[in-house]
PDB file of C-alpha atoms in Angstrom:
ATOM      1  CA  MET X   1       2.532  19.776 -22.140  1.00 45.00           C
ATOM      2  CA  LEU X   2       2.045  17.064 -19.511  1.00 52.00           C
ATOM      3  CA  LYS X   3       0.141  18.393 -15.948  1.00 57.00           C
ATOM      4  CA  LEU X   4       3.183  16.472 -14.111  1.00 54.00           C
ATOM      5  CA  PHE X   5       1.306  16.607 -10.529  1.00 58.00           C
ATOM      6  CA  ASN X   6      -2.010  16.376 -10.791  1.00 63.00           C
ATOM      7  CA  ASN X   7      -3.791  13.096  -8.901  1.00 71.00           C
ATOM      8  CA  LYS X   8      -3.764   9.915 -10.757  1.00 75.00           C
ATOM      9  CA  ARG X   9       0.737  11.098 -11.692  1.00 80.00           C
ATOM     10  CA  PHE X  10       1.961  12.721  -7.984  1.00 85.00           C
ATOM     11  CA  VAL X  11       1.958   9.237  -6.481  1.00 85.00           C
ATOM     12  CA  ASN X  12       3.472   8.046  -9.783  1.00 89.00           C
ATOM     13  CA  VAL X  13       6.039  10.596  -9.739  1.00 90.00           C
ATOM     14  CA  ILE X  14       6.685  10.162  -6.098  1.00 90.00           C
ATOM     15  CA  VAL X  15       7.088   6.367  -6.556  1.00 90.00           C
ATOM     16  CA  VAL X  16      10.537   6.609  -9.617  1.00 93.00           C
ATOM     17  CA  GLY X  17      11.950   9.642  -7.167  1.00 93.00           C
ATOM     18  CA  VAL X  18      12.405   7.426  -4.500  1.00 93.00           C
ATOM     19  CA  ILE X  19      13.417   4.156  -6.762  1.00 93.00           C
ATOM     20  CA  ILE X  20      15.756   6.577  -8.538  1.00 93.00           C
ATOM     21  CA  LEU X  21      16.988   8.258  -5.618  1.00 91.00           C
ATOM     22  CA  GLY X  22      17.411   4.352  -3.434  1.00 87.00           C
ATOM     23  CA  TYR X  23      18.614   3.178  -6.219  1.00 87.00           C
ATOM     24  CA  SER X  24      21.555   6.401  -7.115  1.00 88.00           C
ATOM     25  CA  TYR X  25      22.650   5.872  -3.521  1.00 83.00           C
ATOM     26  CA  LEU X  26      23.078   2.346  -3.958  1.00 79.00           C
ATOM     27  CA  LEU X  27      25.420   2.926  -7.379  1.00 79.00           C
ATOM     28  CA  LEU X  28      27.305   5.560  -5.363  1.00 81.00           C
ATOM     29  CA  THR X  29      28.101   4.611  -1.663  1.00 75.00           C
ATOM     30  CA  SER X  30      30.165   2.086  -0.493  1.00 76.00           C
ATOM     31  CA  PHE X  31      29.259  -1.568   0.694  1.00 70.00           C
ATOM     32  CA  PRO X  32      26.785  -0.740   2.641  1.00 69.00           C
ATOM     33  CA  ASP X  33      27.779  -2.313   6.262  1.00 70.00           C
ATOM     34  CA  ALA X  34      25.853  -4.653   8.907  1.00 63.00           C
ATOM     35  CA  GLU X  35      26.751  -3.291  12.314  1.00 67.00           C
ATOM     36  CA  ASN X  36      26.220   0.675  10.849  1.00 67.00           C
ATOM     37  CA  SER X  37      22.637  -0.452   9.892  1.00 70.00           C
ATOM     38  CA  ILE X  38      19.227   1.827   9.271  1.00 73.00           C
ATOM     39  CA  CYS X  39      16.756  -0.724  10.755  1.00 79.00           C
ATOM     40  CA  LEU X  40      15.526   0.537  13.307  1.00 84.00           C
ATOM     41  CA  PHE X  41      13.698  -2.624  14.252  1.00 87.00           C
ATOM     42  CA  LYS X  42      17.480  -4.205  14.839  1.00 85.00           C
ATOM     43  CA  LYS X  43      18.157  -1.191  17.089  1.00 84.00           C
ATOM     44  CA  ALA X  44      15.945  -1.192  18.760  1.00 89.00           C
ATOM     45  CA  THR X  45      15.998  -5.581  19.600  1.00 89.00           C
ATOM     46  CA  GLY X  46      19.088  -6.032  18.710  1.00 86.00           C
ATOM     47  CA  ILE X  47      17.098  -9.346  16.323  1.00 88.00           C
ATOM     48  CA  PRO X  48      17.369  -8.603  12.446  1.00 88.00           C
ATOM     49  CA  CYS X  49      14.182  -7.784  10.833  1.00 87.00           C
ATOM     50  CA  PRO X  50      12.679  -9.896   7.512  1.00 89.00           C
ATOM     51  CA  GLY X  51      14.311  -7.460   5.761  1.00 87.00           C
ATOM     52  CA  CYS X  52      17.775  -7.336   6.755  1.00 86.00           C
ATOM     53  CA  GLY X  53      20.660  -7.526   4.180  1.00 86.00           C
ATOM     54  CA  MET X  54      17.686  -5.699   1.516  1.00 88.00           C
ATOM     55  CA  GLY X  55      20.060  -2.857   0.829  1.00 85.00           C
ATOM     56  CA  ARG X  56      23.526  -5.292   1.269  1.00 87.00           C
ATOM     57  CA  SER X  57      21.919  -7.720  -1.438  1.00 90.00           C
ATOM     58  CA  THR X  58      20.773  -4.686  -3.704  1.00 89.00           C
ATOM     59  CA  TRP X  59      24.064  -3.057  -3.368  1.00 88.00           C
ATOM     60  CA  SER X  60      26.274  -6.633  -4.357  1.00 89.00           C
ATOM     61  CA  LEU X  61      23.308  -7.122  -7.354  1.00 90.00           C
ATOM     62  CA  VAL X  62      24.043  -3.722  -8.805  1.00 86.00           C
ATOM     63  CA  HIS X  63      27.438  -3.715  -8.338  1.00 86.00           C
ATOM     64  CA  GLY X  64      27.198  -7.616 -10.389  1.00 90.00           C
ATOM     65  CA  GLN X  65      27.895  -9.620  -7.064  1.00 90.00           C
ATOM     66  CA  LEU X  66      25.023 -11.994  -7.782  1.00 93.00           C
ATOM     67  CA  LYS X  67      26.430 -14.917  -5.126  1.00 94.00           C
ATOM     68  CA  GLU X  68      26.555 -12.273  -3.271  1.00 91.00           C
ATOM     69  CA  SER X  69      23.388 -11.091  -3.432  1.00 92.00           C
ATOM     70  CA  LEU X  70      21.706 -13.841  -2.322  1.00 92.00           C
ATOM     71  CA  PHE X  71      23.044 -14.927   0.237  1.00 92.00           C
ATOM     72  CA  TYR X  72      23.306 -11.163   1.910  1.00 89.00           C
ATOM     73  CA  HIS X  73      19.348 -11.851   1.004  1.00 91.00           C
ATOM     74  CA  PRO X  74      17.735 -14.429  -0.788  1.00 91.00           C
ATOM     75  CA  LEU X  75      14.746 -12.445  -2.189  1.00 92.00           C
ATOM     76  CA  GLY X  76      16.810  -9.230  -2.592  1.00 92.00           C
ATOM     77  CA  ILE X  77      16.649 -10.420  -6.309  1.00 93.00           C
ATOM     78  CA  VAL X  78      12.605 -10.146  -6.715  1.00 93.00           C
ATOM     79  CA  PHE X  79      11.989  -7.188  -4.800  1.00 93.00           C
ATOM     80  CA  ASN X  80      14.770  -6.136  -7.300  1.00 94.00           C
ATOM     81  CA  LEU X  81      12.847  -7.080 -10.241  1.00 95.00           C
ATOM     82  CA  LEU X  82      10.077  -5.580  -8.684  1.00 93.00           C
ATOM     83  CA  MET X  83      11.576  -2.671  -8.772  1.00 93.00           C
ATOM     84  CA  ILE X  84      12.504  -2.077 -12.132  1.00 94.00           C
ATOM     85  CA  ILE X  85       8.229  -3.441 -13.074  1.00 95.00           C
ATOM     86  CA  ALA X  86       7.394  -1.196 -10.785  1.00 94.00           C
ATOM     87  CA  LEU X  87       9.630   1.795 -12.487  1.00 95.00           C
ATOM     88  CA  ILE X  88       8.720   1.520 -15.882  1.00 95.00           C
ATOM     89  CA  GLN X  89       5.493   1.246 -14.707  1.00 95.00           C
ATOM     90  CA  ALA X  90       5.383   4.165 -12.650  1.00 93.00           C
ATOM     91  CA  VAL X  91       6.312   5.698 -16.264  1.00 93.00           C
ATOM     92  CA  VAL X  92       3.754   4.552 -18.286  1.00 94.00           C
ATOM     93  CA  ASP X  93       1.055   6.182 -15.603  1.00 92.00           C
ATOM     94  CA  ILE X  94       3.137   9.076 -15.449  1.00 90.00           C
ATOM     95  CA  ILE X  95       2.722   9.030 -19.507  1.00 89.00           C
ATOM     96  CA  ARG X  96      -0.493   7.832 -20.030  1.00 89.00           C
ATOM     97  CA  ASN X  97      -2.604   9.767 -17.013  1.00 87.00           C
ATOM     98  CA  ASP X  98      -3.079   6.034 -16.146  1.00 88.00           C
ATOM     99  CA  ASP X  99      -3.435   4.286 -12.352  1.00 88.00           C
ATOM    100  CA  LYS X 100      -2.615   0.800 -13.063  1.00 91.00           C
ATOM    101  CA  LEU X 101       0.452   0.749 -10.608  1.00 89.00           C
ATOM    102  CA  LEU X 102      -2.617   1.785  -7.308  1.00 85.00           C
ATOM    103  CA  ARG X 103      -4.844  -0.019  -9.212  1.00 87.00           C
ATOM    104  CA  PHE X 104      -2.629  -3.027  -9.030  1.00 89.00           C
ATOM    105  CA  PHE X 105      -2.000  -2.759  -5.387  1.00 84.00           C
ATOM    106  CA  LYS X 106      -4.890  -1.782  -3.756  1.00 83.00           C
ATOM    107  CA  GLN X 107      -6.294  -5.510  -5.888  1.00 85.00           C
ATOM    108  CA  LYS X 108      -8.214  -7.753  -3.234  1.00 88.00           C
ATOM    109  CA  TRP X 109      -5.310 -10.619  -2.724  1.00 86.00           C
ATOM    110  CA  PRO X 110      -6.522 -14.026  -2.498  1.00 91.00           C
ATOM    111  CA  LEU X 111      -5.892 -15.300   0.898  1.00 93.00           C
ATOM    112  CA  TRP X 112      -3.481 -18.452  -0.433  1.00 94.00           C
ATOM    113  CA  SER X 113      -0.533 -16.060  -1.524  1.00 91.00           C
ATOM    114  CA  VAL X 114      -0.884 -13.462   1.350  1.00 90.00           C
ATOM    115  CA  LEU X 115      -0.167 -16.750   3.440  1.00 95.00           C
ATOM    116  CA  VAL X 116       2.391 -18.388   0.829  1.00 95.00           C
ATOM    117  CA  LEU X 117       3.954 -14.377   1.164  1.00 91.00           C
ATOM    118  CA  PHE X 118       3.708 -15.145   5.612  1.00 93.00           C
ATOM    119  CA  VAL X 119       5.505 -17.950   5.316  1.00 95.00           C
ATOM    120  CA  VAL X 120       8.428 -16.361   2.719  1.00 93.00           C
ATOM    121  CA  ILE X 121       8.377 -13.866   5.036  1.00 91.00           C
ATOM    122  CA  LEU X 122       8.494 -16.056   8.842  1.00 93.00           C
ATOM    123  CA  LEU X 123      11.680 -18.851   6.899  1.00 94.00           C
ATOM    124  CA  VAL X 124      13.227 -15.815   5.735  1.00 90.00           C
ATOM    125  CA  TRP X 125      13.542 -13.607   8.352  1.00 91.00           C
ATOM    126  CA  GLY X 126      14.104 -17.078  10.631  1.00 93.00           C
ATOM    127  CA  ARG X 127      17.262 -17.259   8.320  1.00 91.00           C
ATOM    128  CA  ASN X 128      18.493 -13.684   9.516  1.00 86.00           C
ATOM    129  CA  ILE X 129      18.212 -14.410  13.024  1.00 89.00           C
ATOM    130  CA  TRP X 130      20.174 -17.692  12.577  1.00 90.00           C
ATOM    131  CA  LEU X 131      22.810 -15.959  10.754  1.00 85.00           C
ATOM    132  CA  GLY X 132      23.184 -12.491  12.273  1.00 80.00           C
ATOM    133  CA  MET X 133      22.464 -10.657   9.228  1.00 76.00           C
TER     134      MET X 133
END
């Protein structure tokens, strides 16, 4: 019998639960609109954050609207692929009582990869501001 809540499994169970709840919410709701955004940054500043549009992008992707998904957030497809990979790895880690997913995120990342990610996020943020996402 699996002991569900030891140190290695606890975070993985949380990861699985959050991902499943998030996608369940998007499957069961109507289209999220920009005017009713839950983004605290946008509400406080009036400026979209780098992630603004990600929910609409994911909703569109889940509902089979690839072109719309790319429009709402160019990194939506990449983000969702990473979420699926994280979900699968977390389930594998739960079964094997491992922490491979956590070790992946705790590793030291090369400076160039951090800089590339930073530049991509800045470019997407500029696009979001330009389009008023």
